[in-house]
DNA sequence: CTTTGTGAAATTATTCACAGCA
DNA sequence: TGCTGTGAATAATTTCACAAAG
């Protein structure tokens, strides 16, 4: 059974053992909004302001932030800079993560061109494919490598993230190879659930699912946003 | 306040007024698994099998499916074909949806090349951009149009989905133009919450958020999947 | 014996509401 | 006054567990 509901924080985090899953998902959203505001020169923010920007209640914001320390100031709000530093440290984006892309097709190509990865601390260090016609070709500055080169590269470059950008039929096999090579995190773009036997972390991004959710809402005439929860 | 928690089904759906939001999100996953199985020649499936494939309990699957009719057979399971037809009808993917892409950059390009959209019943009928240097150029068979042409095209082609594939700074303005043009659904790829004043439906896909979730889990040593709920 | 459909119970998440600080 | 932090209350969701059906 997949671990659900709670996420355990490592020891060095002061007296905050567990974070509910929905909270964990909102952390990125808080960070995004805070980064945008500090860029505008703002230095503090209240739970109400932050909630408003994200479509959440102020109480929700406070509860979420309370999970990892209390450094809001009554009557003032939260110091944006500190909050950003803390969120980055919790989310792990204060470190640099080496990633590999498997699959030199459309999605792989788009990911390599997508500058935002670098800015968030993720560095794509290699691209793999198992199609002999693609291996050796150049993709946005990377020579496409054969899958057989994966384990050595993962070891040498300390790769932590494997991005699965292959068709659904090949996705499970690729995931198995990534796991075998020792990659602890998988970002899955294939429209297929990956069975990772609880050995690694997986997050999936599926356009078709997103599109279906949207079609569903539109056909119901439902209005509002289904993305911030 | 954004509508949350319930989604109201239209009249012709027999005695099933409301579906909880988490259920609505799982519908796409059920459909995907069922389509894969019918392709293998299977004709029925039990809640236990379906749950196992998706990392859910059998009770959860049964509760979800019970929301839109009861056509499982005790001792047998659910007829896959019927279930697929019903899910497609509920999700709206038994119709064809016309979509436009706004933003002729990397993401826009990748979406046009991504064949899966067509297969799911979504047809991209036009691509827009506001950069004069891009307008008029060809993108995967589409001549990139100026934003000023949006309202007329939306009307003529009965466009139901607008795909926002522009940088965060431009996203809100693009959303406003789509809403003004009468597009009822927005798929947002910009890393920014869109304020749509409850006028339309929005679903967001954010790579950075996904990556941060993954980094978070990996740094916690959390294993398992955070995508099927 | 298997599997559905579903109330009832348990769990999880959100909102309320207010004491206390700036 | 404005705002945080947090128990208590409420609401939403999942799981249990079992009667009824194939």
XYZ file of C-alpha atoms (C1' of nucleotides) in Angstrom:
502
model
C 0.000 0.000 0.000
C 1.244 3.389 -0.971
C 2.166 5.675 1.883
C -0.658 8.174 2.131
C -1.739 11.096 4.194
C 1.424 12.007 5.996
C 4.880 12.949 4.981
C 7.579 12.717 7.612
C 10.069 15.501 7.964
C 13.697 14.636 8.733
C 15.165 15.241 12.191
C 16.884 18.626 11.794
C 13.479 20.238 11.291
C 12.523 21.675 14.701
C 9.574 19.950 16.362
C 7.550 19.371 13.222
C 7.332 15.742 12.405
C 4.562 15.428 9.915
C 2.933 17.495 7.216
C -0.446 16.622 5.719
C -0.304 15.892 2.052
C -2.528 18.780 0.902
C -0.258 21.143 2.803
C 2.801 19.731 1.079
C 1.165 20.417 -2.253
C 0.440 24.023 -1.369
C 3.992 24.784 -0.313
C 5.101 25.259 -3.912
C 2.265 27.667 -4.511
C 3.191 29.744 -1.500
C 6.772 29.851 -2.648
C 5.813 30.968 -6.118
C 3.672 33.820 -4.847
C 6.271 34.918 -2.311
C 9.023 34.978 -4.923
C 6.886 37.106 -7.154
C 6.232 39.545 -4.302
C 9.764 39.882 -3.077
C 10.642 40.769 -6.649
C 8.263 43.715 -6.257
C 10.070 44.929 -3.180
C 7.483 43.777 -0.613
C 8.993 42.559 2.636
C 6.083 41.177 4.689
C 2.799 39.516 3.866
C -0.233 38.544 5.929
C -1.943 35.188 5.770
C -4.943 36.996 4.365
C -3.020 38.532 1.484
C -1.280 35.299 0.679
C -4.522 33.368 0.819
C -6.296 35.845 -1.390
C -3.648 35.567 -4.069
C -3.948 31.805 -4.064
C -7.656 31.341 -3.520
C -7.271 29.987 0.017
C -8.567 31.131 3.384
C -6.288 32.960 5.765
C -6.756 30.255 8.370
C -5.577 27.653 5.910
C -2.435 29.587 5.160
C -1.646 30.022 8.839
C -2.240 26.362 9.605
C -0.012 25.345 6.726
C 2.817 27.651 7.667
C 2.538 26.688 11.327
C 3.643 23.177 10.430
C 7.230 24.221 10.076
C 7.808 26.816 12.715
C 6.190 29.969 13.929
C 7.829 33.063 12.659
C 4.862 35.159 11.729
C 4.482 38.347 13.741
C 1.050 39.223 15.134
C -0.124 42.535 13.797
C 2.547 42.448 11.068
C 2.466 39.239 9.103
C 5.242 36.996 7.799
C 8.689 38.166 6.716
C 8.754 37.191 3.046
C 12.488 36.648 2.814
C 12.632 34.260 5.756
C 9.574 32.416 4.557
C 11.093 31.922 1.109
C 14.351 30.633 2.557
C 12.470 28.242 4.784
C 10.198 26.968 2.031
C 13.132 26.457 -0.310
C 14.948 24.514 2.334
C 11.894 22.361 3.037
C 11.132 21.739 -0.608
C 14.787 21.061 -1.309
C 15.183 23.691 -3.984
C 18.032 25.373 -2.148
C 20.198 22.545 -3.443
C 21.037 21.652 -7.036
C 19.423 18.532 -8.437
C 20.862 16.617 -11.328
C 18.258 15.178 -13.649
C 18.242 13.030 -16.742
C 15.606 12.978 -19.452
C 14.673 9.636 -20.961
C 12.995 10.006 -24.327
C 14.221 12.343 -27.036
C 10.771 13.025 -28.510
C 8.572 16.081 -28.351
C 8.252 16.249 -24.616
C 11.931 15.657 -24.025
C 12.797 18.379 -26.475
C 10.383 20.834 -24.892
C 11.765 20.121 -21.432
C 15.298 20.819 -22.558
C 14.227 24.119 -24.057
C 12.275 25.041 -20.938
C 14.547 27.403 -19.061
C 12.530 27.354 -15.863
C 14.037 24.056 -14.762
C 17.483 25.538 -14.434
C 16.189 28.506 -12.499
C 14.557 26.221 -9.975
C 17.771 24.366 -9.281
C 17.250 21.392 -11.580
C 20.007 20.675 -14.061
C 19.463 18.240 -16.869
C 22.800 16.486 -17.223
C 21.983 13.961 -19.948
C 19.374 12.725 -22.385
C 18.737 9.061 -23.132
C 16.780 7.168 -25.723
C 16.723 3.556 -26.863
C 16.102 4.272 -30.536
C 19.365 3.604 -32.437
C 18.383 6.209 -35.015
C 18.321 8.905 -32.348
C 21.271 7.846 -30.232
C 24.274 10.022 -30.963
C 22.244 12.877 -32.387
C 22.241 16.252 -30.731
C 19.306 17.580 -28.701
C 19.649 21.134 -27.442
C 23.332 20.688 -26.783
C 23.117 17.165 -25.394
C 24.297 14.136 -27.286
C 21.538 11.560 -26.934
C 22.919 8.530 -25.083
C 21.978 4.863 -25.179
C 20.131 3.477 -22.167
C 23.059 1.198 -21.471
C 25.024 4.265 -20.407
C 22.463 5.159 -17.747
C 23.795 3.406 -14.630
C 27.318 4.748 -14.957
C 26.135 8.271 -15.597
C 23.723 8.216 -12.669
C 26.592 7.203 -10.417
C 29.111 9.671 -11.801
C 26.799 12.665 -11.818
C 24.823 11.768 -8.713
C 21.545 11.971 -10.615
C 18.531 12.321 -8.342
C 15.703 12.820 -10.812
C 14.723 10.796 -13.844
C 12.251 12.368 -16.233
C 10.184 9.822 -18.132
C 9.249 11.329 -21.491
C 8.513 8.195 -23.499
C 5.225 6.688 -24.759
C 3.006 4.891 -22.248
C 4.028 1.455 -23.504
C 7.681 2.063 -22.703
C 7.214 3.992 -19.471
C 7.248 1.122 -16.999
C 10.403 -0.372 -18.484
C 12.136 2.992 -18.340
C 11.050 3.461 -14.735
C 12.451 0.044 -13.885
C 15.780 0.982 -15.450
C 15.890 4.274 -13.582
C 15.173 2.522 -10.301
C 17.777 -0.121 -11.011
C 20.293 2.623 -11.737
C 19.585 4.118 -8.340
C 17.626 7.235 -9.273
C 15.453 8.119 -6.245
C 12.885 10.371 -7.913
C 10.853 10.044 -11.092
C 8.907 12.723 -12.901
C 6.521 10.899 -15.182
C 5.074 12.473 -18.307
C 3.707 9.224 -19.720
C -0.051 8.691 -19.432
C 0.382 5.569 -17.352
C 0.620 4.819 -13.653
C 4.125 3.634 -12.804
C 4.443 0.756 -10.427
C 7.548 1.586 -8.437
C 6.961 -0.829 -5.563
C 7.530 1.987 -3.070
C 11.204 2.054 -3.994
C 11.314 5.648 -5.183
C 9.209 8.829 -5.319
C 7.028 9.490 -8.317
C 5.167 12.576 -9.439
C 3.166 12.466 -12.638
C 2.177 15.155 -15.074
C -0.493 14.066 -17.505
C -1.845 16.491 -20.085
C -4.676 14.199 -21.098
C -5.956 13.993 -17.560
C -5.774 17.750 -17.234
C -7.624 18.200 -20.496
C -10.317 15.740 -19.461
C -10.790 17.507 -16.162
C -11.261 20.709 -18.061
C -13.685 19.196 -20.564
C -15.611 17.758 -17.633
C -15.917 21.101 -15.921
C -16.786 22.943 -19.093
C -19.505 20.491 -19.995
C -20.948 20.850 -16.518
C -20.804 24.597 -16.807
C -18.754 24.533 -13.656
C -16.747 27.679 -13.139
C -13.757 28.324 -10.994
C -10.387 26.820 -10.604
C -9.515 23.221 -9.903
C -5.802 23.634 -9.601
C -5.050 25.125 -6.228
C -5.927 22.371 -3.819
C -15.051 32.341 -3.229
C -14.223 29.593 -5.662
C -16.755 26.797 -5.920
C -15.280 23.908 -4.006
C -16.075 20.388 -3.037
C -18.986 19.543 -5.268
C -19.563 19.451 -8.934
C -23.129 19.406 -10.165
C -24.072 17.018 -12.931
C -26.507 18.211 -15.626
C -30.102 17.008 -15.731
C -30.009 14.060 -18.177
C -27.758 12.155 -15.769
C -30.072 9.778 -13.891
C -30.437 10.501 -10.150
C -26.855 11.571 -9.530
C -26.686 15.218 -8.700
C -23.270 15.717 -7.219
C -19.808 14.211 -7.431
C -17.109 14.941 -4.842
C -14.103 16.638 -6.303
C -11.593 13.846 -5.599
C -13.873 11.435 -7.405
C -14.030 13.712 -10.425
C -10.261 13.715 -10.552
C -10.081 9.921 -10.512
C -12.517 9.479 -13.371
C -9.822 10.160 -15.957
C -7.582 7.578 -14.351
C -10.287 4.939 -14.447
C -10.945 5.700 -18.070
C -7.283 5.410 -18.983
C -6.929 2.032 -17.315
C -10.158 0.715 -18.807
C -9.159 1.788 -22.311
C -5.883 0.016 -21.924
C -7.642 -3.163 -20.787
C -10.307 -3.263 -23.446
C -7.460 -3.021 -25.940
C -6.206 -6.290 -24.454
C -9.528 -7.963 -25.053
C -10.738 -7.957 -21.438
C -14.463 -7.445 -21.053
C -15.110 -7.128 -17.324
C -13.148 -5.836 -14.376
C -13.702 -5.926 -10.628
C -13.309 -2.942 -8.335
C -10.401 -4.755 -6.775
C -8.526 -5.172 -10.049
C -9.184 -1.602 -11.081
C -8.118 -0.308 -7.704
C -4.956 -2.370 -7.720
C -3.909 -0.991 -11.068
C -4.383 2.557 -9.837
C -3.229 2.263 -6.259
C -6.696 2.665 -4.761
C -8.828 0.482 -2.514
C -11.665 -1.531 -3.982
C -14.154 0.287 -1.781
C -12.990 3.595 -3.156
C -13.486 2.442 -6.711
C -16.972 1.170 -5.986
C -17.991 4.368 -4.197
C -16.692 6.443 -7.100
C -18.442 4.422 -9.757
C -21.661 4.326 -7.752
C -21.971 8.077 -8.195
C -23.113 7.732 -11.746
C -25.260 4.655 -11.846
C -25.060 1.098 -10.700
C -24.172 -1.252 -13.436
C -21.668 -3.461 -11.795
C -22.717 -7.097 -11.384
C -22.176 -8.807 -8.031
C -19.888 -11.772 -8.411
C -18.796 -10.572 -11.858
C -17.582 -7.001 -11.813
C -18.113 -4.109 -14.197
C -18.598 -4.374 -17.974
C -15.590 -2.477 -19.325
C -17.217 -1.313 -22.520
C -20.223 0.215 -20.825
C -18.080 1.806 -18.180
C -15.879 3.430 -20.807
C -18.838 4.805 -22.706
C -20.307 6.179 -19.531
C -17.069 7.751 -18.376
C -16.467 9.354 -21.749
C -19.934 10.770 -21.758
C -19.484 12.153 -18.250
C -16.064 13.583 -18.939
C -17.255 15.013 -22.220
C -14.663 13.290 -24.360
C -17.312 11.684 -26.540
C -17.658 15.074 -28.213
C -15.061 17.030 -30.182
C -13.607 20.114 -28.535
C -12.067 22.937 -30.476
C -9.072 24.501 -28.779
C -6.724 27.374 -29.470
C -3.158 27.708 -28.273
C -1.963 31.129 -27.191
C 1.816 31.403 -27.203
C 3.992 30.111 -30.009
C 6.971 29.288 -27.803
C 8.370 25.982 -26.621
C 5.281 24.778 -24.867
C 2.976 25.787 -27.671
C 5.187 23.985 -30.148
C 5.300 20.847 -28.055
C 1.527 20.809 -27.650
C 1.002 21.021 -31.390
C 3.351 18.118 -31.933
C 1.673 16.101 -29.185
C -0.630 13.755 -31.052
C -2.487 12.584 -27.990
C -4.691 15.653 -27.937
C -6.336 14.767 -31.211
C -6.931 11.215 -30.082
C -8.764 12.419 -27.001
C -11.146 14.532 -29.013
C -9.390 17.867 -28.721
C -8.627 19.682 -31.940
C -6.318 22.658 -31.976
C -7.847 24.960 -34.568
C -5.518 27.954 -34.292
C -2.386 29.349 -32.701
C -2.046 32.928 -31.479
C 0.795 35.114 -30.345
C 1.225 38.813 -29.803
C 4.821 39.026 -30.960
C 4.850 40.700 -34.410
C 7.975 38.751 -35.304
C 6.144 35.475 -34.873
C 2.746 36.396 -36.303
C 2.357 35.025 -39.801
C 5.015 32.363 -39.379
C 4.151 28.689 -39.580
C 3.959 26.430 -36.550
C 3.281 22.767 -37.267
C 0.937 23.612 -40.096
C -0.765 26.549 -38.373
C -0.168 30.133 -39.389
C 0.375 32.033 -36.158
C -2.373 34.626 -35.783
C -2.457 37.985 -34.017
C -4.463 38.195 -30.813
C -6.789 40.661 -32.468
C -8.120 37.783 -34.555
C -9.116 35.796 -31.471
C -12.729 36.866 -30.879
C -13.856 36.249 -34.444
C -12.163 32.878 -34.608
C -13.617 31.754 -31.302
C -17.067 32.591 -32.592
C -16.615 31.036 -36.010
C -15.036 27.816 -34.804
C -16.980 27.501 -31.561
C -13.776 27.277 -29.550
C -14.300 25.830 -26.079
C -10.751 25.566 -24.765
C -7.987 28.141 -24.627
C -4.506 26.889 -23.869
C -2.327 29.466 -22.162
C 1.283 28.785 -23.127
C 2.852 32.166 -22.485
C 5.222 33.388 -19.737
C 3.764 34.056 -16.282
C 3.833 37.821 -16.780
C 1.545 37.627 -19.804
C -0.747 34.870 -18.578
C -3.391 36.933 -16.826
C -3.785 39.272 -19.798
C -4.159 36.312 -22.140
C -6.731 34.737 -19.843
C -8.683 37.986 -19.796
C -8.700 38.063 -23.597
C -9.839 34.453 -23.799
C -12.664 35.122 -21.348
C -13.684 38.262 -23.219
C -13.748 36.245 -26.431
C -16.149 33.799 -24.813
C -13.920 30.766 -24.318
C -15.404 28.774 -21.421
C -12.384 26.655 -20.464
C -8.735 27.485 -19.908
C -5.797 25.106 -19.665
C -3.019 27.063 -18.032
C 0.637 26.160 -18.474
C 1.963 29.406 -17.003
C 3.370 29.222 -13.474
C 0.831 31.688 -12.175
C -2.633 31.467 -10.664
C -5.176 32.942 -13.051
C -7.878 35.098 -11.583
C -10.913 34.281 -13.668
C -13.549 35.752 -11.374
C -15.516 32.493 -11.576
C -16.395 33.252 -15.174
C -14.823 30.152 -16.714
C -13.210 26.823 -15.782
C -9.473 26.638 -15.288
C -7.123 23.707 -14.948
C -3.435 24.339 -14.479
C -0.402 22.280 -15.329
C 2.787 23.508 -13.701
C 6.061 21.685 -14.239
C 7.859 23.656 -11.562
C 5.329 22.698 -8.943
C 5.572 19.063 -9.966
C 9.344 19.195 -9.803
C 9.281 20.812 -6.388
C 6.913 18.182 -5.082
C 9.296 15.569 -6.314
C 12.353 17.254 -4.825
C 10.466 17.528 -1.559
C 9.646 13.848 -1.494
C 13.099 12.800 -2.516
C 14.739 14.926 0.130
C 12.413 13.436 2.717
C 13.185 9.965 1.503
C 9.466 9.539 0.991
C 8.645 6.773 -1.432
C 5.543 6.046 -3.372
C 3.353 7.937 -5.700
C 1.782 11.334 -5.219
C -0.106 11.427 -8.436
C -3.191 9.274 -8.082
C -5.353 11.266 -5.747
C -17.220 -18.181 -3.401
C -16.928 -13.652 -5.559
C -18.178 -9.071 -5.953
C -21.370 -5.142 -5.763
C -23.596 -1.232 -3.330
C -23.960 1.239 0.774
C -24.875 2.764 5.532
C -21.960 3.568 9.550
C -17.442 4.510 11.493
C -13.020 6.352 11.113
C -9.941 9.379 9.347
C -8.373 13.534 7.288
C -8.764 18.315 6.139
C -10.811 22.870 6.555
C -12.947 26.572 8.819
C -14.293 28.939 12.929
C -13.373 31.794 16.539
C -10.780 33.763 19.900
C -6.837 34.567 23.290
C -2.768 37.040 23.101
C 0.887 39.830 21.010
C 2.610 44.073 18.369
C -6.473 47.873 15.499
C -4.408 44.075 12.766
C -2.625 39.799 12.800
C -0.761 35.180 14.365
C -1.267 30.577 16.368
C -4.286 27.123 17.686
C -7.821 24.362 20.047
C -12.575 23.143 18.990
C -16.107 22.463 15.608
C -17.359 21.264 11.120
C -17.011 19.244 6.796
C -15.225 16.153 3.460
C -13.346 11.840 2.209
C -12.016 7.217 2.854
C -12.362 2.777 4.834
C -14.950 -0.753 7.069
C -17.999 -4.308 6.995
C -21.878 -6.694 5.576
C -26.432 -7.824 3.331
C -27.828 -9.114 -1.056
C -26.906 -10.878 -5.767
C -24.618 -13.712 -9.402
